C-alpha positions as CSV (number, residue, x, y, z in Angstrom):
1,X,16.7,3.0,-3.7
2,X,13.9,1.9,-6.1
3,X,12.0,-0.1,-3.5
4,X,12.3,2.7,-1.0
5,X,10.9,5.2,-3.4
6,X,8.0,3.0,-4.2
7,X,7.4,2.3,-0.6
8,X,7.5,6.0,0.2
9,X,5.0,6.8,-2.5
10,X,2.5,4.4,-1.1
11,X,3.2,5.4,2.5
12,X,2.7,9.0,1.5
13,X,-0.6,8.4,-0.1
14,X,-1.7,6.3,2.9
15,X,-1.0,9.0,5.3
16,X,-2.7,11.6,3.0
17,X,-5.9,9.3,2.9
18,X,-6.1,9.2,6.7
19,X,-5.4,12.9,6.8
20,X,-8.3,13.6,4.4
21,X,-10.6,11.4,6.4
22,X,-11.2,9.1,3.4
23,X,-10.6,6.0,5.7
24,X,-9.1,5.0,9.0
25,X,-5.5,4.0,9.3
26,X,-6.6,0.4,9.9
27,X,-8.9,0.3,6.9
28,X,-6.2,1.8,4.7
29,X,-3.7,-1.0,5.8
30,X,-6.4,-3.6,5.2
31,X,-7.1,-2.2,1.7
32,X,-3.2,-2.5,1.0
33,X,-2.6,-6.0,2.3
34,X,-5.8,-7.5,1.0
35,X,-5.8,-5.6,-2.3
36,X,-2.5,-4.8,-4.3
37,X,-0.3,-6.3,-1.5
38,X,-1.6,-9.7,-2.5
39,X,-0.7,-9.2,-6.2
40,X,2.5,-7.4,-5.3
41,X,3.7,-10.6,-3.5
42,X,3.9,-12.3,-6.8
43,X,4.1,-9.7,-9.6
44,X,5.3,-6.2,-10.1
45,X,3.0,-3.2,-10.8
46,X,3.8,-2.9,-14.4
47,X,3.0,-6.6,-15.1
48,X,-0.2,-6.4,-13.0
49,X,-1.6,-3.5,-15.1
50,X,-0.4,-5.0,-18.2
51,X,-2.7,-8.0,-17.6
52,X,-5.4,-5.6,-16.4
53,X,-5.3,-4.1,-19.9
54,X,-6.8,-7.3,-21.4
55,X,-5.9,-8.1,-25.0
56,X,-4.5,-4.6,-25.5
57,X,-2.1,-5.1,-22.7
58,X,-0.3,-2.2,-20.9
59,X,-1.1,0.3,-23.7
60,X,-4.8,-0.7,-23.3
61,X,-4.6,-0.1,-19.7
62,X,-3.1,3.4,-20.1
63,X,-5.7,4.3,-22.7
64,X,-8.6,2.5,-21.3
65,X,-11.4,3.2,-18.7
66,X,-9.1,2.5,-15.6
67,X,-5.9,4.4,-16.8
68,X,-7.6,7.3,-18.4
69,X,-11.0,7.3,-16.7
70,X,-10.2,6.3,-13.2
71,X,-6.6,7.4,-12.6
72,X,-6.2,10.4,-14.6
73,X,-9.7,11.7,-14.0
74,X,-10.5,10.7,-10.4
75,X,-7.5,9.5,-8.5
76,X,-4.5,11.8,-9.3
77,X,-6.5,15.0,-9.0
78,X,-7.7,14.0,-5.5
79,X,-4.1,13.5,-4.3
80,X,-2.7,16.1,-2.0
81,X,0.5,17.8,-2.9
82,X,2.9,18.2,-0.1
83,X,6.6,18.9,0.2
84,X,6.5,17.6,3.8
85,X,3.9,15.7,5.9
86,X,1.8,18.3,7.8
87,X,1.8,17.8,11.5
88,X,-1.8,17.1,11.9
89,X,-1.5,14.2,9.3
90,X,1.3,12.8,11.5
91,X,-0.9,12.9,14.6
92,X,-3.7,11.2,12.7
93,X,-1.4,8.5,11.5
94,X,0.1,7.9,14.9
95,X,-3.2,7.8,16.6
96,X,-4.6,5.5,14.1
97,X,-1.7,3.0,14.4
98,X,-2.0,3.1,18.2
99,X,-5.7,2.4,17.8
100,X,-4.9,-0.6,15.6
101,X,-2.6,-2.2,18.2
102,X,-5.2,-1.6,20.8
103,X,-7.9,-3.3,18.6
104,X,-5.5,-6.2,17.6
105,X,-5.0,-7.0,21.4
106,X,-1.2,-7.4,20.6
107,X,1.8,-5.3,21.5
108,X,4.2,-3.9,19.0
109,X,6.8,-6.6,19.9
110,X,4.2,-9.4,19.4
111,X,3.1,-7.9,16.0
112,X,6.8,-7.7,15.0
113,X,7.2,-11.5,15.8
114,X,4.0,-12.3,13.9
115,X,5.2,-10.3,10.9
116,X,8.6,-11.9,10.8
117,X,7.2,-15.4,11.0
118,X,4.7,-14.8,8.2
119,X,7.3,-13.1,6.0
120,X,9.6,-16.0,6.4
121,X,6.8,-18.3,5.3
122,X,6.0,-16.1,2.3
123,X,9.6,-15.8,1.3
124,X,10.0,-19.8,1.4
125,X,6.8,-20.1,-0.7
126,X,8.0,-17.7,-3.3
127,X,11.4,-19.5,-3.6
128,X,9.6,-22.9,-3.9
129,X,7.5,-21.7,-6.7
130,X,10.4,-20.9,-9.0
């Protein structure tokens, strides 16, 4: 339940960013897997932001320029407020992922096999590091 809620929040914002025209579906996915996704593979969100708060830790993050200045002032106010995904947002997301498959030169089945192979390697690496 917790993991699905977190994944749902990220997915909802990814669809919203495409809907607002902030970035393409492909660019949003790249931002996720090359940005927070790399850190999320080894550490949770709270620990990441605790370390981001410097010597003051998590409290410093909340009260500092990123927590207060960036998230409270810029990020959260720019988020759309939906009770369900608008139809045009769905269409933008679907068209974007179809374009991504076309750009990749791989089918959905080929991408699924690639994903599964890489996830297995990542899981093994994480287990070996303990």
